[in-house]
Coordinates of C-alpha atoms in Angstrom, one line a residue:
M1 CA 0.0 0.0 0.0
L2 CA 1.3 3.5 -0.9
N3 CA 1.4 5.6 2.2
S4 CA 1.8 9.4 2.4
R5 CA 5.6 9.3 3.0
N6 CA 6.1 7.1 -0.1
A7 CA 3.9 9.3 -2.2
A8 CA 6.0 12.4 -1.2
T9 CA 9.2 10.6 -2.0
V10 CA 8.0 9.6 -5.4
L11 CA 6.8 13.2 -6.0
V12 CA 10.1 14.8 -5.0
A13 CA 12.1 12.2 -7.0
G14 CA 10.0 12.9 -10.1
A15 CA 10.4 16.6 -9.8
L16 CA 14.2 16.3 -9.4
A17 CA 14.5 14.0 -12.3
G18 CA 12.8 16.5 -14.6
C19 CA 14.6 18.2 -17.5
N20 CA 14.7 21.8 -18.6
L21 CA 14.0 22.4 -22.3
A22 CA 14.8 26.1 -22.3
P23 CA 17.9 27.1 -24.4
T24 CA 21.0 28.1 -22.5
Y25 CA 21.1 31.9 -21.9
V26 CA 24.1 33.7 -23.4
R27 CA 24.2 37.5 -23.0
P28 CA 24.3 39.1 -26.5
L29 CA 27.5 41.0 -27.4
G30 CA 26.7 44.6 -27.7
E31 CA 27.8 46.2 -31.0
V32 CA 29.5 49.1 -29.2
P33 CA 33.2 49.9 -28.6
A34 CA 34.9 48.5 -25.6
A35 CA 35.6 51.9 -24.0
L36 CA 33.8 55.2 -23.9
P37 CA 35.1 57.8 -26.4
Q38 CA 38.0 60.1 -25.4
G39 CA 40.3 62.4 -27.3
G40 CA 39.4 65.1 -29.8
V41 CA 36.3 66.8 -28.6
F42 CA 35.9 64.3 -25.8
P43 CA 37.5 65.1 -22.4
A44 CA 40.6 63.4 -21.1
A45 CA 40.3 60.6 -18.6
A46 CA 40.0 61.7 -14.9
S47 CA 41.4 59.1 -12.7
D48 CA 40.5 60.9 -9.4
A49 CA 36.8 61.2 -10.3
P50 CA 34.2 59.2 -8.3
D51 CA 32.2 56.3 -9.7
V52 CA 29.0 57.9 -10.9
S53 CA 27.0 54.6 -10.7
K54 CA 27.8 54.5 -6.9
T55 CA 27.3 58.2 -6.2
G56 CA 24.0 59.1 -4.6
W57 CA 22.1 62.1 -5.8
R58 CA 22.5 63.8 -2.4
T59 CA 26.3 63.6 -2.9
F60 CA 26.2 64.7 -6.6
F61 CA 23.9 67.7 -6.1
T62 CA 25.4 70.3 -3.8
D63 CA 22.7 73.0 -3.6
E64 CA 20.5 72.4 -0.5
R65 CA 17.4 73.9 -2.3
L66 CA 17.8 71.5 -5.2
R67 CA 18.3 68.6 -2.8
G68 CA 15.1 69.5 -1.0
T69 CA 13.2 69.8 -4.3
I70 CA 14.4 66.3 -5.5
A71 CA 13.5 64.8 -2.1
L72 CA 10.0 66.2 -2.3
G73 CA 9.7 64.8 -5.9
L74 CA 10.8 61.3 -4.9
E75 CA 8.1 61.3 -2.2
N76 CA 5.2 62.6 -4.2
N77 CA 5.8 62.1 -7.9
R78 CA 2.9 60.1 -9.5
D79 CA 5.0 58.4 -12.2
L80 CA 7.3 57.0 -9.4
R81 CA 4.3 55.7 -7.5
I82 CA 3.0 54.0 -10.7
A83 CA 6.4 52.3 -11.1
A84 CA 6.3 51.2 -7.5
A85 CA 2.8 49.8 -8.0
N86 CA 4.0 47.9 -11.1
V87 CA 6.7 46.3 -9.0
L88 CA 4.2 45.1 -6.4
Q89 CA 1.9 43.8 -9.2
A90 CA 4.8 41.8 -10.8
R91 CA 5.9 40.5 -7.4
A92 CA 2.3 39.2 -6.8
Q93 CA 2.2 37.6 -10.2
Y94 CA 5.5 35.8 -9.5
R95 CA 4.1 34.5 -6.2
I96 CA 1.1 33.2 -8.0
S97 CA 3.3 31.4 -10.6
R98 CA 5.6 30.1 -7.8
A99 CA 2.6 28.5 -6.1
D100 CA 2.3 26.1 -9.1
L101 CA 5.5 24.4 -8.0
V102 CA 3.9 22.9 -4.9
P103 CA 0.5 21.1 -4.6
S104 CA -2.4 23.2 -3.3
T105 CA -3.7 21.1 -0.4
V106 CA -7.3 21.5 0.7
L107 CA -9.0 20.3 3.9
S108 CA -12.7 19.6 3.6
G109 CA -15.3 18.1 5.8
S110 CA -19.0 17.1 5.3
G111 CA -22.0 15.7 7.0
T112 CA -24.9 13.9 5.3
Y113 CA -28.4 13.3 6.6
T114 CA -30.8 11.3 4.5
N115 CA -33.6 8.8 4.5
N116 CA -32.5 7.3 1.2
I117 CA -30.9 4.0 2.1
Q118 CA -29.6 3.2 -1.4
G119 CA -28.0 6.7 -1.7
A120 CA -26.4 6.4 1.6
A121 CA -25.1 2.9 0.7
G122 CA -23.6 4.2 -2.5
A123 CA -21.9 7.1 -0.7
L124 CA -20.4 4.9 2.0
G125 CA -19.2 2.5 -0.7
G126 CA -19.4 -0.7 1.2
A127 CA -17.3 0.5 4.1
A128 CA -19.7 -0.9 6.7
G129 CA -20.2 -4.5 7.7
G130 CA -23.1 -6.7 8.9
G131 CA -24.0 -8.9 11.9
T132 CA -26.8 -10.7 13.8
G133 CA -28.5 -10.0 17.1
T134 CA -31.1 -11.7 19.3
G135 CA -34.0 -10.3 21.3
T136 CA -37.7 -10.4 21.8
G137 CA -40.1 -9.1 19.2
T138 CA -40.1 -9.3 15.5
G139 CA -38.8 -7.1 12.8
T140 CA -36.2 -6.8 10.0
G141 CA -33.4 -4.4 9.4
T142 CA -31.0 -3.7 6.6
G143 CA -27.4 -3.0 7.2
V144 CA -25.5 -0.7 4.8
G145 CA -23.0 -2.9 3.1
A146 CA -23.0 -6.7 3.1
G147 CA -25.0 -8.3 5.9
T148 CA -28.4 -8.4 7.5
G149 CA -29.7 -8.3 11.1
T150 CA -32.9 -9.5 12.8
G151 CA -34.5 -8.9 16.1
G152 CA -36.3 -6.2 18.0
S153 CA -34.5 -5.2 21.2
G154 CA -31.2 -6.7 19.9
S155 CA -28.6 -4.7 18.1
T156 CA -27.0 -4.9 14.7
G157 CA -23.4 -5.7 14.4
G158 CA -20.6 -4.0 12.3
V159 CA -19.6 -0.5 11.5
G160 CA -22.6 0.2 9.2
A161 CA -25.7 1.9 10.3
G162 CA -28.6 -0.5 10.9
V163 CA -32.0 0.7 9.9
G164 CA -35.2 -1.0 11.2
S165 CA -38.8 -0.3 10.8
S166 CA -38.7 2.0 13.7
S167 CA -36.4 4.5 12.0
S168 CA -35.7 5.5 8.4
N169 CA -33.0 8.3 8.9
L170 CA -29.4 7.8 8.1
E171 CA -26.3 10.0 8.8
F172 CA -22.6 9.8 8.2
Y173 CA -19.6 12.2 8.3
S174 CA -16.3 12.6 6.5
V175 CA -13.1 14.6 6.7
N176 CA -10.6 14.7 3.8
A177 CA -7.3 16.4 3.0
G178 CA -5.5 16.3 -0.4
F179 CA -4.7 17.9 -3.6
S180 CA -6.1 17.7 -7.1
A181 CA -4.4 17.6 -10.5
F182 CA -0.9 18.6 -9.3
E183 CA 1.4 18.6 -12.3
L184 CA 4.7 16.6 -12.0
D185 CA 7.0 19.0 -13.8
L186 CA 9.1 16.5 -15.6
F187 CA 9.9 18.7 -18.6
G188 CA 10.3 22.0 -16.8
R189 CA 7.1 23.7 -18.1
V190 CA 6.0 25.1 -14.7
R191 CA 9.6 25.9 -13.7
N192 CA 10.2 27.9 -16.9
L193 CA 6.9 29.8 -16.4
N194 CA 8.0 30.6 -12.9
R195 CA 11.4 31.7 -14.1
A196 CA 9.8 34.0 -16.7
A197 CA 7.6 35.5 -14.0
L198 CA 10.6 36.1 -11.8
E199 CA 12.5 37.8 -14.5
Q200 CA 9.6 40.0 -15.3
Y201 CA 9.5 41.0 -11.6
F202 CA 13.2 41.9 -11.8
A203 CA 12.5 43.9 -15.0
T204 CA 9.9 46.0 -13.2
Q205 CA 12.3 46.6 -10.4
E206 CA 14.8 48.0 -12.9
A207 CA 12.1 50.0 -14.6
Q208 CA 11.4 51.6 -11.2
R209 CA 15.1 52.4 -10.8
S210 CA 15.2 53.9 -14.3
T211 CA 12.1 56.0 -13.6
R212 CA 13.7 57.2 -10.3
I213 CA 17.0 58.2 -12.0
S214 CA 15.1 59.9 -14.9
L215 CA 12.9 61.8 -12.4
I216 CA 15.9 63.0 -10.5
A217 CA 17.5 64.3 -13.7
E218 CA 14.2 65.9 -14.9
I219 CA 13.7 67.7 -11.6
A220 CA 17.3 69.0 -11.6
T221 CA 17.0 70.2 -15.2
A222 CA 13.7 71.9 -14.6
W223 CA 15.1 73.6 -11.4
L224 CA 18.2 74.8 -13.3
T225 CA 16.0 76.0 -16.2
Y226 CA 14.0 78.1 -13.7
A227 CA 17.2 79.5 -12.3
S228 CA 18.5 80.4 -15.8
D229 CA 15.2 82.2 -16.7
Q230 CA 15.6 84.2 -13.5
D231 CA 19.0 85.4 -14.7
Q232 CA 17.6 86.1 -18.2
L233 CA 14.8 88.2 -16.6
R234 CA 17.2 90.1 -14.6
I235 CA 19.4 90.9 -17.6
S236 CA 16.3 91.9 -19.6
Q237 CA 15.1 94.2 -16.9
D238 CA 18.6 95.9 -16.6
S239 CA 18.7 96.3 -20.4
L240 CA 15.2 97.7 -20.4
R241 CA 16.3 100.5 -18.1
S242 CA 19.3 101.2 -20.3
F243 CA 17.2 101.2 -23.5
E244 CA 14.6 103.4 -21.7
Q245 CA 17.3 106.0 -20.9
S246 CA 18.6 105.9 -24.5
L247 CA 15.0 106.3 -25.9
A248 CA 14.3 109.3 -23.6
L249 CA 17.6 110.9 -24.7
T250 CA 17.0 110.4 -28.4
R251 CA 13.4 111.6 -28.2
A252 CA 14.6 114.8 -26.5
Q253 CA 17.3 115.3 -29.1
F254 CA 14.8 114.7 -31.9
R255 CA 12.5 117.3 -30.5
I256 CA 15.2 119.9 -30.5
G257 CA 16.6 118.8 -33.9
V258 CA 19.9 117.3 -32.7
A259 CA 19.0 113.7 -33.5
S260 CA 17.1 112.2 -36.4
E261 CA 13.8 110.4 -36.3
L262 CA 15.6 107.2 -37.4
E263 CA 17.7 107.2 -34.3
A264 CA 14.7 107.7 -32.1
R265 CA 12.8 104.9 -33.9
Q266 CA 15.7 102.5 -33.6
A267 CA 16.1 103.3 -29.9
E268 CA 12.4 102.6 -29.5
T269 CA 12.8 99.3 -31.3
S270 CA 15.4 98.1 -28.8
Y271 CA 13.3 99.3 -25.9
Q272 CA 10.2 97.5 -27.1
A273 CA 12.2 94.3 -27.8
A274 CA 13.4 94.3 -24.2
R275 CA 9.8 94.8 -23.0
N276 CA 8.7 91.8 -25.0
D277 CA 11.5 89.7 -23.6
I278 CA 10.5 90.5 -20.1
A279 CA 6.9 89.5 -20.8
V280 CA 8.0 86.3 -22.4
L281 CA 10.3 85.4 -19.6
R282 CA 7.7 86.1 -16.9
T283 CA 5.4 83.6 -18.8
R284 CA 8.3 81.2 -19.1
L285 CA 9.0 81.4 -15.3
A286 CA 5.4 80.6 -14.6
Q287 CA 5.5 77.6 -16.9
D288 CA 8.8 76.5 -15.3
K289 CA 7.1 76.6 -11.9
N290 CA 4.2 74.6 -13.2
A291 CA 6.6 72.0 -14.6
L292 CA 8.4 71.7 -11.3
D293 CA 5.1 71.3 -9.5
L294 CA 4.1 68.5 -11.8
L295 CA 7.5 66.7 -11.4
V296 CA 7.5 67.2 -7.7
G297 CA 3.9 66.1 -7.4
A298 CA 3.0 69.0 -5.0
P299 CA 3.2 72.8 -5.0
L300 CA 6.9 73.8 -4.6
S301 CA 7.4 76.4 -1.8
A302 CA 9.2 79.6 -2.6
D303 CA 12.1 78.8 -0.3
L304 CA 13.1 75.9 -2.5
L305 CA 13.1 77.9 -5.8
P306 CA 16.5 79.3 -7.0
A307 CA 17.1 83.0 -7.2
G308 CA 19.3 82.6 -10.2
L309 CA 21.8 80.3 -11.9
G310 CA 24.9 82.5 -11.5
S311 CA 28.1 80.8 -12.5
G312 CA 26.8 77.3 -11.6
G313 CA 27.9 75.1 -8.7
A314 CA 24.7 73.2 -8.1
A315 CA 26.4 69.9 -8.8
M316 CA 29.7 68.2 -8.7
E317 CA 32.1 69.4 -11.4
T318 CA 34.2 66.2 -11.8
L319 CA 32.8 63.1 -13.4
P320 CA 34.7 60.0 -14.6
V321 CA 35.4 59.6 -18.3
G322 CA 37.5 57.2 -20.4
I323 CA 36.1 54.2 -18.6
S324 CA 35.0 50.9 -20.0
S325 CA 31.7 50.7 -21.8
D326 CA 30.8 47.8 -19.5
V327 CA 29.5 50.3 -17.0
L328 CA 26.6 50.8 -19.4
L329 CA 25.5 47.2 -18.7
S330 CA 24.6 48.3 -15.2
R331 CA 22.2 51.0 -16.3
P332 CA 18.7 50.1 -15.1
D333 CA 17.1 50.3 -18.6
V334 CA 19.7 47.9 -20.0
L335 CA 19.2 45.5 -17.1
Q336 CA 15.5 45.7 -17.6
A337 CA 15.9 44.7 -21.3
E338 CA 18.2 41.8 -20.2
H339 CA 15.7 40.5 -17.7
Q340 CA 12.9 40.6 -20.3
L341 CA 15.2 38.7 -22.6
I342 CA 15.9 36.0 -20.0
A343 CA 12.1 35.8 -19.4
Q344 CA 11.5 35.2 -23.2
N345 CA 14.2 32.5 -23.1
A346 CA 12.3 30.7 -20.3
N347 CA 9.1 31.0 -22.3
I348 CA 10.7 29.0 -25.1
G349 CA 11.3 26.2 -22.6
A350 CA 7.7 26.3 -21.4
A351 CA 6.4 26.2 -25.0
R352 CA 8.7 23.2 -25.8
A353 CA 7.6 21.3 -22.6
A354 CA 3.9 21.7 -23.6
M355 CA 4.6 19.4 -26.5
F356 CA 5.5 16.5 -24.2
P357 CA 3.3 14.4 -22.0
R358 CA 1.8 16.1 -18.9
I359 CA 1.5 14.0 -15.8
S360 CA -0.7 15.0 -12.9
L361 CA -1.6 13.5 -9.6
T362 CA -4.7 13.7 -7.4
A363 CA -4.5 12.3 -3.9
T364 CA -6.6 12.5 -0.7
L365 CA -6.4 11.1 2.8
G366 CA -9.4 11.2 5.1
T367 CA -11.8 9.5 7.5
I368 CA -15.5 8.5 7.3
S369 CA -17.9 7.4 9.9
T370 CA -21.6 7.1 10.7
A371 CA -21.1 9.0 13.9
L372 CA -19.4 12.3 14.5
S373 CA -17.6 10.9 17.5
G374 CA -16.2 8.0 15.5
L375 CA -14.5 10.0 12.7
F376 CA -11.0 9.3 14.0
A377 CA -11.6 5.8 15.4
G378 CA -9.8 2.8 14.2
G379 CA -10.8 1.5 10.8
S380 CA -12.4 4.8 9.6
F381 CA -9.4 6.1 7.6
T382 CA -9.5 6.2 3.7
Y383 CA -7.2 7.2 1.0
T384 CA -7.3 7.7 -2.8
G385 CA -4.6 8.2 -5.4
A386 CA -5.3 9.0 -9.1
P387 CA -2.4 9.7 -11.4
A388 CA -3.2 10.9 -14.9
V389 CA -1.3 11.3 -18.1
S390 CA -2.2 13.4 -21.1
L391 CA -0.3 13.5 -24.4
P392 CA -1.2 15.8 -27.2
L393 CA -1.8 13.9 -30.4
F394 CA -3.3 16.4 -32.9
D395 CA -3.8 20.1 -32.3
G396 CA -3.6 21.5 -35.8
G397 CA -0.1 22.9 -35.1
R398 CA -1.1 25.0 -32.1
L399 CA 1.7 23.8 -29.9
R400 CA 4.3 24.1 -32.7
G401 CA 3.0 27.6 -33.3
G402 CA 3.5 28.4 -29.6
V403 CA 7.2 27.4 -29.8
D404 CA 7.7 29.5 -33.0
A405 CA 6.0 32.5 -31.4
A406 CA 8.2 32.2 -28.3
R407 CA 11.3 32.0 -30.4
A408 CA 10.3 35.1 -32.4
Q409 CA 9.6 37.0 -29.1
Q410 CA 13.0 36.0 -27.9
Q411 CA 14.7 37.3 -31.1
A412 CA 12.8 40.5 -30.7
A413 CA 14.0 40.7 -27.0
V414 CA 17.6 40.2 -28.2
S415 CA 17.3 43.2 -30.6
T416 CA 15.6 45.2 -27.9
Y417 CA 18.5 44.5 -25.5
E418 CA 21.1 45.4 -28.1
R419 CA 19.3 48.6 -29.0
A420 CA 19.2 49.5 -25.3
V421 CA 23.0 49.1 -25.1
Q422 CA 23.6 51.1 -28.2
T423 CA 21.2 53.9 -27.0
A424 CA 23.1 54.0 -23.7
F425 CA 26.4 54.3 -25.5
R426 CA 25.1 57.1 -27.8
E427 CA 23.7 59.1 -24.8
V428 CA 26.9 58.9 -22.9
A429 CA 29.0 59.7 -26.0
D430 CA 26.9 62.7 -26.8
A431 CA 27.1 64.0 -23.2
L432 CA 30.9 63.5 -23.2
A433 CA 31.2 65.3 -26.5
Q434 CA 29.5 68.4 -25.1
R435 CA 31.4 68.0 -21.8
G436 CA 34.7 68.2 -23.7
T437 CA 34.0 71.6 -25.2
I438 CA 31.5 73.3 -22.8
D439 CA 34.3 74.9 -20.7
E440 CA 35.8 76.5 -23.8
Q441 CA 32.3 77.8 -24.7
I442 CA 31.9 79.3 -21.3
S443 CA 35.3 80.9 -21.5
A444 CA 34.6 82.3 -25.0
Q445 CA 31.2 83.6 -24.0
T446 CA 32.6 85.2 -20.8
A447 CA 35.2 87.0 -22.8
R448 CA 32.6 88.1 -25.3
V449 CA 30.5 89.7 -22.6
E450 CA 33.5 91.5 -21.2
A451 CA 34.5 92.8 -24.7
A452 CA 30.9 93.9 -25.4
S453 CA 30.7 95.7 -22.1
V454 CA 33.9 97.6 -22.8
A455 CA 32.8 98.4 -26.3
L456 CA 29.5 99.8 -25.0
K457 CA 31.3 102.0 -22.6
I458 CA 33.6 103.3 -25.3
S459 CA 30.9 103.9 -27.8
D460 CA 28.8 105.7 -25.3
A461 CA 31.6 107.9 -24.3
R462 CA 32.4 108.7 -27.9
Y463 CA 28.7 109.4 -28.6
R464 CA 28.5 111.8 -25.7
A465 CA 31.7 113.5 -26.9
G466 CA 30.1 113.9 -30.3
V467 CA 32.6 111.6 -32.1
E468 CA 30.3 108.7 -32.9
S469 CA 26.6 108.6 -33.9
F470 CA 24.0 107.2 -31.6
L471 CA 23.5 104.3 -33.9
T472 CA 26.9 102.9 -33.0
T473 CA 26.0 103.1 -29.3
L474 CA 22.7 101.5 -29.9
D475 CA 24.3 98.7 -31.8
S476 CA 26.8 98.2 -28.9
Q477 CA 23.9 98.0 -26.5
R478 CA 22.3 95.2 -28.5
V479 CA 25.5 93.2 -28.8
A480 CA 26.1 93.5 -25.0
Y481 CA 22.5 92.4 -24.3
A482 CA 22.7 89.4 -26.6
A483 CA 26.1 88.4 -25.3
Q484 CA 24.8 88.3 -21.7
Q485 CA 21.8 86.3 -22.7
Q486 CA 24.0 83.8 -24.5
L487 CA 26.3 83.4 -21.6
V488 CA 23.4 82.5 -19.3
T489 CA 22.2 79.9 -21.9
T490 CA 25.7 78.4 -22.1
R491 CA 25.9 78.2 -18.3
L492 CA 22.6 76.3 -18.3
N493 CA 23.9 74.0 -21.0
R494 CA 27.0 73.2 -18.8
E495 CA 24.9 72.4 -15.7
S496 CA 22.4 70.4 -17.8
N497 CA 25.2 68.5 -19.4
L498 CA 26.5 67.4 -15.9
V499 CA 23.0 66.2 -15.0
E500 CA 22.7 64.3 -18.3
L501 CA 26.1 62.7 -17.9
Y502 CA 25.2 61.7 -14.4
R503 CA 22.0 60.1 -15.6
S504 CA 23.3 58.4 -18.7
L505 CA 26.1 56.8 -16.7
G506 CA 23.6 55.2 -14.4
G507 CA 24.0 57.5 -11.4
G508 CA 21.4 58.1 -8.7
T509 CA 21.3 54.6 -7.2
G510 CA 23.4 55.2 -4.2
E511 CA 20.4 56.0 -2.0
S512 CA 17.7 54.0 -3.8
G513 CA 17.8 50.7 -1.7
E514 CA 20.4 49.0 -3.9
A515 CA 20.9 46.3 -1.3
D516 CA 17.3 45.1 -1.9
R517 CA 17.5 45.1 -5.6
R518 CA 16.9 41.9 -7.6
Q519 CA 15.8 39.9 -4.6
A520 CA 13.1 37.3 -5.2
P521 CA 10.0 37.8 -3.0

């Protein structure tokens, strides 16, 4: 007789003896150079620079107001909450899939009350016996099972329920524990489905990390843009006052006939252009604030807003370059693509296993009695075991189509992974290209502003001395105004480039719970 211990031994041995039909996973070789670009427009290697992938955002960003803005965004941003919910959903799906690896055991109990002797006999299945008794009186009784009894005041023998003419009611009770249709995973179908669910869970974790890093970069860029527009507004307001003075002067000179109407009109043109710039910048600042509120997920208080960009300094200035391109393989979006590729690899194994015989087992262990107090008495225990085998014979090519579909999805996942690596390399290379020349641009623009300021002073002095016409002074004002605006734009480009380089190199994970990443639930 097969007892419960032997059944468990057979079950474990069968599972361990199973095979895995999934192809061996090999990481695709990325079609990118072995090292990040350097030389030419790219900056030289900095050996003393920190590892960006291990540098937390609180370390990278040095401005306290920017840190506070990012912290508020990480707490309230809705996209990040959606990503976190997706992780929880994927973890729950993995747990559901993992449950298929073990039998789902159910405990059930029932009580039956009937006056149908034949129905009761069929339910009890001949578990009861018969006997004889003696006594006074007459009568007949039918025992459930094999046997009869006679007598009046005597008793019927056996486990069965004797029914005489004095009573027509029957009752019996049962308790059973067991599992139904548990699949013996001999060919790895369930294991591969479980592996695919696990890798999808890991992929959503990496997607959450990618969303977090992107959010940090977006908040920082929006904050720096607001600061830049504050500087632009200040320059426009200063230039408006200068243009206003020039306009008043030329109008007065035109009224007395010293200046021409052309000079007055050109002065007014510069004045009105500055007015328009101020109106546009005020609108842009309001839009910048709205963008920050959306990214942060809550209204941003005024004490966290920047007063201006200045010469920069909101983030670390030194970042590593000239390092191996293998660092890109640790980017969360690349890891997400790789986990999805592994999941598709496992799906091939599950599709292949579906073409082989499927063996399932149903087993129960219980007790049955005609009296509630006798449920666990000797001789009341029962058991059943029902193994089943199913083998697909003809399905019109459905299973073969499933294998082909899984292979096609795996090939698409390979291309997706390779594209993710190539995209990561391109983003880092672009950021490094700008990083290699941005300091020279800042230097050139700073020198241009100084030269334009000196030229404006000289032309204004020559105009007041009667040596130059006002048109030369007006042109100098315009050049100085444009040079100051361009310097602010270039400074914003430098700060934004640092943020982009930090993001594209996979920074921002130092304070994101890296120790808990890629842990199965």
